[in-house]
C-alpha positions as a Markdown table, in Angstrom:
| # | Residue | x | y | z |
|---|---|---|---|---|
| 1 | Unk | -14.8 | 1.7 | 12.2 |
| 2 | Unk | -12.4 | 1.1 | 15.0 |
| 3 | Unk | -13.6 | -2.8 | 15.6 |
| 4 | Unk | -11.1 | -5.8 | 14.9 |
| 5 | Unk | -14.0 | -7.6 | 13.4 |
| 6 | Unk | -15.5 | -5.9 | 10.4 |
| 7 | Unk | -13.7 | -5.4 | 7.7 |
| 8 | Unk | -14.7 | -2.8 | 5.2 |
| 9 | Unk | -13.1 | -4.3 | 2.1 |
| 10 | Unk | -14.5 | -8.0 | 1.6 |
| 11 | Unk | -17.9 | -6.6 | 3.2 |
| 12 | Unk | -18.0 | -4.3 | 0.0 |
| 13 | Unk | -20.3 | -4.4 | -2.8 |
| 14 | Unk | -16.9 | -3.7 | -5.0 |
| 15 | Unk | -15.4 | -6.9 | -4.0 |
| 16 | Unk | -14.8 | -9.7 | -6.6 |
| 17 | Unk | -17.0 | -12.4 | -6.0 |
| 18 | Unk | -15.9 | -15.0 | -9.0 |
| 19 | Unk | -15.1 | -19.0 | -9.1 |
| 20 | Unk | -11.3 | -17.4 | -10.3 |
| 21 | Unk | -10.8 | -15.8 | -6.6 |
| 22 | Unk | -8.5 | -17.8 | -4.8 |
| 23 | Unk | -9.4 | -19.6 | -1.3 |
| 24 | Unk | -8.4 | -17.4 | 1.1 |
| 25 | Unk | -8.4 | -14.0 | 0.2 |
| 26 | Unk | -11.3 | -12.7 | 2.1 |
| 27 | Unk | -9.1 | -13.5 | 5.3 |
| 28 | Unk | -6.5 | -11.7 | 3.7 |
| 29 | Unk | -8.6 | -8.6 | 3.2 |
| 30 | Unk | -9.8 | -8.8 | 7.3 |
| 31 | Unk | -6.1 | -8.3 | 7.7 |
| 32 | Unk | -5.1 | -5.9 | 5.4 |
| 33 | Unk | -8.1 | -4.2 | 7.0 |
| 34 | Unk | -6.8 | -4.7 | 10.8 |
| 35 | Unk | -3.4 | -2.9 | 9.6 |
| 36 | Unk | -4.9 | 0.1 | 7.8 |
| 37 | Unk | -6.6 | 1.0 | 11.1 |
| 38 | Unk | -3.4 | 0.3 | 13.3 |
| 39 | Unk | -4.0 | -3.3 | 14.7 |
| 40 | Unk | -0.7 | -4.6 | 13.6 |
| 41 | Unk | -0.2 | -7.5 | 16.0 |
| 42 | Unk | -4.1 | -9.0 | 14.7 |
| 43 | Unk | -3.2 | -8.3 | 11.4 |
| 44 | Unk | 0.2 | -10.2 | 11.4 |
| 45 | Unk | -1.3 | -13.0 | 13.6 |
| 46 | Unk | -3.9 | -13.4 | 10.6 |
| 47 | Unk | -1.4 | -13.1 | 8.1 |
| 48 | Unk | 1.1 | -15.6 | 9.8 |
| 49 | Unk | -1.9 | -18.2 | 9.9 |
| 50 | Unk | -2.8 | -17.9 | 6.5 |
| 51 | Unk | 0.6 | -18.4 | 5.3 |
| 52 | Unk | 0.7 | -21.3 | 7.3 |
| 53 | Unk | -2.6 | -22.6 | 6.6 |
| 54 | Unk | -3.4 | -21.5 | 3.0 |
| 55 | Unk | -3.0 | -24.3 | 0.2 |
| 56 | Unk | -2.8 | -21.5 | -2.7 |
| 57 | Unk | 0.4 | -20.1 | -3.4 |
| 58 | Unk | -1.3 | -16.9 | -4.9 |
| 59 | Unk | -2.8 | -16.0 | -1.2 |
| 60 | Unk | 0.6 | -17.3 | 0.3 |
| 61 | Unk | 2.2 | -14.8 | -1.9 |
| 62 | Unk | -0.5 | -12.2 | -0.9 |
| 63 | Unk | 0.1 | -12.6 | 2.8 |
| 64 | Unk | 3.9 | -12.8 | 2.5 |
| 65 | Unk | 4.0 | -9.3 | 0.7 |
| 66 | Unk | 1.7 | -7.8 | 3.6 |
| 67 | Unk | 3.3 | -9.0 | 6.3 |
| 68 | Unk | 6.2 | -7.4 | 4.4 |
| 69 | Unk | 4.4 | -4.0 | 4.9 |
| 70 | Unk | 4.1 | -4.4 | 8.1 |
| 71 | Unk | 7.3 | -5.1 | 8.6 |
| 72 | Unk | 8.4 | -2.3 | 6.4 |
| 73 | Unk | 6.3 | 0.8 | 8.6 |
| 74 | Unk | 8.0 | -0.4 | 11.7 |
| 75 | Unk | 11.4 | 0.4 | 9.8 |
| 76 | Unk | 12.7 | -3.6 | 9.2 |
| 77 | Unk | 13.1 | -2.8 | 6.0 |
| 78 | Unk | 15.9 | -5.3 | 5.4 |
| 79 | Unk | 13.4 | -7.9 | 7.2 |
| 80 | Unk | 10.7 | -6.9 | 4.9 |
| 81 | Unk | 13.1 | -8.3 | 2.2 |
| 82 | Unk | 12.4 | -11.8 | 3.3 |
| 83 | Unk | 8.6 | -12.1 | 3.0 |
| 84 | Unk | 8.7 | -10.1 | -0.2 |
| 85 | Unk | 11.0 | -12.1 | -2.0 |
| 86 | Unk | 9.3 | -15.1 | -0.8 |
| 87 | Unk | 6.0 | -13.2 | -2.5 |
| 88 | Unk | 7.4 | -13.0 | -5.8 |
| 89 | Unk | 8.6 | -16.8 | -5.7 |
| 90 | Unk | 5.5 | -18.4 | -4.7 |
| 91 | Unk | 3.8 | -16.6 | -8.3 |
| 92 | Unk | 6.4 | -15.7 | -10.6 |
| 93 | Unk | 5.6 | -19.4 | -12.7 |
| 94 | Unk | 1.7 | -18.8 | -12.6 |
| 95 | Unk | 1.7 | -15.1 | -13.1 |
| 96 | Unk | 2.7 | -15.7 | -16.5 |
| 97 | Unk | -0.4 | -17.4 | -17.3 |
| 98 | Unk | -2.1 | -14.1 | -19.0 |
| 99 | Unk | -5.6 | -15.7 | -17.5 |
| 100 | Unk | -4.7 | -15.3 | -13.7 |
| 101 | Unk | -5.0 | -12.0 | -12.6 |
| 102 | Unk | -4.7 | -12.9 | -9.2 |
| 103 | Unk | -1.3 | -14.7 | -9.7 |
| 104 | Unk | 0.1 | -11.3 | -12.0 |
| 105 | Unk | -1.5 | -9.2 | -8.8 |
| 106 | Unk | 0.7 | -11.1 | -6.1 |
| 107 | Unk | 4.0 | -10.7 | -8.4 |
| 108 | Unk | 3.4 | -7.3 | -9.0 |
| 109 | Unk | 2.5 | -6.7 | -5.2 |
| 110 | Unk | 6.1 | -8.6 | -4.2 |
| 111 | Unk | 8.4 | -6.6 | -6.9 |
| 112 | Unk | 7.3 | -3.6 | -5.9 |
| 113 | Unk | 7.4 | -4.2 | -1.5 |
| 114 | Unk | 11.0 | -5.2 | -2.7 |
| 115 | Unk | 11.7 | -1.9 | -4.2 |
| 116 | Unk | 10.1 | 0.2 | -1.4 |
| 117 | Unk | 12.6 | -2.0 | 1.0 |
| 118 | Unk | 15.5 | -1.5 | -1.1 |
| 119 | Unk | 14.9 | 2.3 | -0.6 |
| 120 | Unk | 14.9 | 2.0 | 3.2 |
| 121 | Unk | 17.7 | -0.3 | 3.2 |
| 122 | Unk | 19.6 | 2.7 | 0.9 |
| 123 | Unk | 19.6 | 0.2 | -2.2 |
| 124 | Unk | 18.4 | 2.9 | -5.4 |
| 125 | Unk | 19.9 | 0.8 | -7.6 |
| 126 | Unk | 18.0 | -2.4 | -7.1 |
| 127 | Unk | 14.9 | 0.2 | -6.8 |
| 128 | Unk | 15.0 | 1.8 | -9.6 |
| 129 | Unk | 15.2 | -1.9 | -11.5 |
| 130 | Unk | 12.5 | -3.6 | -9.6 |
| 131 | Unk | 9.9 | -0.6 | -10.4 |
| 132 | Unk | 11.1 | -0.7 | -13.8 |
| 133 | Unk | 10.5 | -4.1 | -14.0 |
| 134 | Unk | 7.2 | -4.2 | -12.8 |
| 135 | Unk | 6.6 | -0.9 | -15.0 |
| 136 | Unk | 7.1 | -3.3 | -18.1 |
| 137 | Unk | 5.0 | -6.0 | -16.5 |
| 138 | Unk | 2.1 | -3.3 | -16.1 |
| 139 | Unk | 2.2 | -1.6 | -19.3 |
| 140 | Unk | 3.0 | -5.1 | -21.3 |
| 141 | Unk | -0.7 | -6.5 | -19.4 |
| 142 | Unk | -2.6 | -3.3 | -20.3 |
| 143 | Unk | -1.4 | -3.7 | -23.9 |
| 144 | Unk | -2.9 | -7.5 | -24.2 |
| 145 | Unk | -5.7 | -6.8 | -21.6 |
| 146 | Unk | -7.2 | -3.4 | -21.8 |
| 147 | Unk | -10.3 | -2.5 | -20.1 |
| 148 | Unk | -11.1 | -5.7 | -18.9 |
| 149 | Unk | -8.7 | -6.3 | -16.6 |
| 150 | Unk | -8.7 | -2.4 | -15.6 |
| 151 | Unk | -12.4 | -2.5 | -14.4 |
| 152 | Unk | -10.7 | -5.2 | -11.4 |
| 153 | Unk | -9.7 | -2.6 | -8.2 |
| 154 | Unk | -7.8 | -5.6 | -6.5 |
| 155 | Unk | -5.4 | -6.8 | -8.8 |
| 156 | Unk | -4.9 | -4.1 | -11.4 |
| 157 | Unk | -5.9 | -0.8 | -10.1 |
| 158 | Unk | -4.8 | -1.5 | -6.9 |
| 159 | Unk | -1.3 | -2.6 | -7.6 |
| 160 | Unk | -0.7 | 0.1 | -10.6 |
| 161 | Unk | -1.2 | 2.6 | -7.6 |
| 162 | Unk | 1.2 | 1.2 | -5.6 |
| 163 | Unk | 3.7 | 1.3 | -8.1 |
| 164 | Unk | 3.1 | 4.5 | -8.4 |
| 165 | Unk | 3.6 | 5.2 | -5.3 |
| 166 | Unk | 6.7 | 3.7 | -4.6 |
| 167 | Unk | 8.0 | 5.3 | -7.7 |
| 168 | Unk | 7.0 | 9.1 | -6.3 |
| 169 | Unk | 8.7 | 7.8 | -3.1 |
| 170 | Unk | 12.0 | 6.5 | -5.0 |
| 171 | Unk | 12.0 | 10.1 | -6.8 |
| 172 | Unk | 11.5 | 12.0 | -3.0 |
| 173 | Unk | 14.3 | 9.5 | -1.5 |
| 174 | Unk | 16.7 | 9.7 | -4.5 |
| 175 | Unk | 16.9 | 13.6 | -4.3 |
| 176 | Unk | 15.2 | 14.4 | -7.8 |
| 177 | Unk | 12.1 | 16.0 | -6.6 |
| 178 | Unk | 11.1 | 17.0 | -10.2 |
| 179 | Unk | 11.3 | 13.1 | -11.1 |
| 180 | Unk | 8.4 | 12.6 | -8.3 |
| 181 | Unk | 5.8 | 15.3 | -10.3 |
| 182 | Unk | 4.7 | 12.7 | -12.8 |
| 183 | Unk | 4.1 | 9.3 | -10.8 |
| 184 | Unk | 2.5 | 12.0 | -8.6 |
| 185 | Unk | 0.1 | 12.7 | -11.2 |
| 186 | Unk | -0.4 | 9.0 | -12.2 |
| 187 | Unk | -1.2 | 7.8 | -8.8 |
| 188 | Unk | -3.8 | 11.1 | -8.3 |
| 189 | Unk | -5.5 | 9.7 | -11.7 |
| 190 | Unk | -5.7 | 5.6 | -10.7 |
| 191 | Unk | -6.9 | 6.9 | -7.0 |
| 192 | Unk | -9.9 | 8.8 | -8.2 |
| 193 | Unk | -11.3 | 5.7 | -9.2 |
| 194 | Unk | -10.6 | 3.7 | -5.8 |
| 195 | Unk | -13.3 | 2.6 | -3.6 |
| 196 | Unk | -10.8 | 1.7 | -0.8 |
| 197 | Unk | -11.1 | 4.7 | 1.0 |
| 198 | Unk | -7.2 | 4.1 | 2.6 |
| 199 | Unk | -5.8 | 4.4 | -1.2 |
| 200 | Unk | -6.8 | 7.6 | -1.8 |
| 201 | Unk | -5.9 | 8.8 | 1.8 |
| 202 | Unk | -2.2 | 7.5 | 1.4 |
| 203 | Unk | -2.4 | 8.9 | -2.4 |
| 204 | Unk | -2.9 | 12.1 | -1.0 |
| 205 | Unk | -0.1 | 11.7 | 1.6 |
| 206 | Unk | 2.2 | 11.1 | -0.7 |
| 207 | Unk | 1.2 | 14.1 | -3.1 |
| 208 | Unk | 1.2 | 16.3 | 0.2 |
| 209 | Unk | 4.9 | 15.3 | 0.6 |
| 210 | Unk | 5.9 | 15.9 | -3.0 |
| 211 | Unk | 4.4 | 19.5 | -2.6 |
| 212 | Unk | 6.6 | 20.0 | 0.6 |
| 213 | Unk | 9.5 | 19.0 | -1.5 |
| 214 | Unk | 8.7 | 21.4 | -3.7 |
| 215 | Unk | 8.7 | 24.1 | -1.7 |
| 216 | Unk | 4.6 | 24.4 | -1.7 |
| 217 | Unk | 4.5 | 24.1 | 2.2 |
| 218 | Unk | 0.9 | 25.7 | 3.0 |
| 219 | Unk | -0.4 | 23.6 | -0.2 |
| 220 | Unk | 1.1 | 20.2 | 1.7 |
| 221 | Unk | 0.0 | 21.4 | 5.2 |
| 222 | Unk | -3.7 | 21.8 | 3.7 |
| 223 | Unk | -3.4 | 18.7 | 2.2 |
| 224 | Unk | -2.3 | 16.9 | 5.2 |
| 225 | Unk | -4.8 | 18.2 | 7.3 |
| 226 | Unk | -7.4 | 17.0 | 5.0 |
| 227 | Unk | -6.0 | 13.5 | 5.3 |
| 228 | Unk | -5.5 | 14.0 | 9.4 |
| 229 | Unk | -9.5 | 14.4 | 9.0 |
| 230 | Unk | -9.9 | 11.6 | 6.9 |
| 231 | Unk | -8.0 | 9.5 | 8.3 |
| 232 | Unk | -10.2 | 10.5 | 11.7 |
| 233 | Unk | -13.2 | 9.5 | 9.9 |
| 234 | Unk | -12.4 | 6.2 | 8.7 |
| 235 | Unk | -10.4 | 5.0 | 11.7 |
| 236 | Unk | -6.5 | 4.7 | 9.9 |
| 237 | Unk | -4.8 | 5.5 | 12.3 |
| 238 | Unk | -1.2 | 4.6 | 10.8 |
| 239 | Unk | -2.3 | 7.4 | 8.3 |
| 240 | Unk | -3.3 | 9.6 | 10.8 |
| 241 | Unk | 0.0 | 9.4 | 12.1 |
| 242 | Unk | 1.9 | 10.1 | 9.3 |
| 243 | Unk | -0.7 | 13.2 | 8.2 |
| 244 | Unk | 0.2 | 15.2 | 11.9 |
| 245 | Unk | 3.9 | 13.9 | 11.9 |
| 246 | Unk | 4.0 | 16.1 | 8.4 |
| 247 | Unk | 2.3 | 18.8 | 10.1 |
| 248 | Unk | 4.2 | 18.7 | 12.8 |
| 249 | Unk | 6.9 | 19.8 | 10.3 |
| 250 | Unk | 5.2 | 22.1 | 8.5 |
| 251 | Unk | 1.5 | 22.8 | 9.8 |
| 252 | Unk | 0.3 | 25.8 | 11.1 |
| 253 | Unk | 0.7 | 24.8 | 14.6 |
| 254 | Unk | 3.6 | 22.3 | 15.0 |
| 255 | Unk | 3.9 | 21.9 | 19.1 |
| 256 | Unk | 0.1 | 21.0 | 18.8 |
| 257 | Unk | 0.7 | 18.4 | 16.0 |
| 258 | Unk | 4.0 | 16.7 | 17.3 |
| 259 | Unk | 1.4 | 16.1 | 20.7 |
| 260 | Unk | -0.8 | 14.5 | 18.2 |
| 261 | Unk | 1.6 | 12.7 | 16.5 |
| 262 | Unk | 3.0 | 11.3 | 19.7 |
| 263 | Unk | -0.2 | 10.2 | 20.9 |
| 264 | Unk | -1.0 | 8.5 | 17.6 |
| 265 | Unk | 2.2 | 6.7 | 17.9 |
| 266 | Unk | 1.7 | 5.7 | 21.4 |
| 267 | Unk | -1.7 | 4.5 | 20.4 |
| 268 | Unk | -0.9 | 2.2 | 17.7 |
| 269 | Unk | 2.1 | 1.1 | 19.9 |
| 270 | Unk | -0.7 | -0.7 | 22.2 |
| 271 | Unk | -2.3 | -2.5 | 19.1 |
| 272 | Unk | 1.2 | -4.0 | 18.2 |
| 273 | Unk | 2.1 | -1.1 | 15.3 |
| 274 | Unk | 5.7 | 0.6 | 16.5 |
| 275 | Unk | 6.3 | 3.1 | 13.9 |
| 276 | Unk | 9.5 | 4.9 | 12.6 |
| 277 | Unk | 9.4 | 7.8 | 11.6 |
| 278 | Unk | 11.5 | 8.3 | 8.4 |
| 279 | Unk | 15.5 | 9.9 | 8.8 |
């Protein structure tokens, strides 16, 4: 799993092969790929081509609001505004058009990279309206669209977990631990039924730190080890990272996890991944 070369995502049996998939996006999944497992300067060098290169705006948009994330887990947050914006301008025309998912996918995708930045960059307000936003966007396309569009992982399942996500993390950064419970919840539902085995690692992350808010530390330590192990298995190391910086926290054995966490960072520093840990 640790190879620059085969990605797990457009190699699956999951992935939407259809005449409606936009030129490009295979590429786009090789380098989402190369990031989950740490190779961030392949990943961007991917993603800086196809942004380049690409003639549709919707995989533009897709590689702006990646790039973003990369950006973003390095701690540019206020960079990370750039590319996002830029992802919501290239597709907010087309994602209008009820009939193209993939456009809807890429504008939801750029909203809600520019809420998470506006959480590192201290902006709540702008936050809390930019998941809200996309919140309306969501339910308003599940009203028209039901279960058709819900069976497509990529762009409906996908990008209703990352909302959720970002709105458990806006609840955690915002100081109203109680307000993280319920997106908690949501994102624990939509990951279940993920075949990208990095969602539901990062899902489980994220419910590991609202337990430690909470006060539940040996729930979120056994949580986080689980994802340490998981994130083992499946080579994402940037995951694996965050899981023993947590335990080195709050795990049973902190001195041994901060080593860990040390030598993850040190090992995704070599593949071009600096990470920052959060204040």
């Amino acid at each position: 799993m640790d190879s620059t070369s085969s990605p797990w995502w457009s190699n699956a049996s999951w992935w939407p092969q259809s005449s409606s998939t936009p030129d490009g996006v295979d590429t786009w999944a090789a380098a989402v790929d190369l990031g989950a497992r740490g190779h961030g300067a392949a990943a961007r060098a991917a993603l800086d081509a196809l942004a380049r290169e690409t003639t549709d705006p919707r995989t533009a948009s897709l590689a702006h609001s990646t790039r973003a994330s990369l950006i973003r887990q390095a701690g540019g947050h206020g960079t990370a505004l750039i590319d996002d914006g830029l992802a919501c301008r290239l597709v907010a025309g087309a994602a209008r058009d009820e009939g193209d998912e993939w456009a809807f996918a890429a504008w939801i995708d750029g909203l809600v990279g520019l809420a998470a930045d506006g959480l590192g960059v201290g902006d709540f307000g702008a936050s809390r309206a930019l998941l809200a936003r996309a919140g309306s966007l969501l339910a308003d396309r599940e009203g028209r669209a039901g279960e058709v569009r819900a069976g497509e992982w990529i762009t409906d399942g996908r990008v209703r977990l990352r909302h959720a996500w970002v709105q458990t993390e806006f609840a955690l950064f915002s100081g109203d631990t109680p307000g993280a419970v319920e997106p908690r919840e949501r994102a624990l539902r939509l990951a279940a039924d993920a075949p990208s085995p990095r969602h539901v690692v990062k899902t489980d992350l994220i419910a590991a730190a609202v337990a430690a808010a909470n006060g539940e530390l040996r729930t979120a330590a056994s949580i986080a080890s689980d994802c340490e192990n998981a994130c083992t298995t499946w080579g994402l190391l940037p995951l694996q990272w965050a899981a023993v910086t947590m335990l080195s926290g709050i795990g049973p054995d902190p001195a041994a996890a901060a080593r860990r966490a040390a030598d993850s960072a040190d090992r995704l520093a070599a593949r071009g991944m600096p990470v920052t840990p959060a204040a």
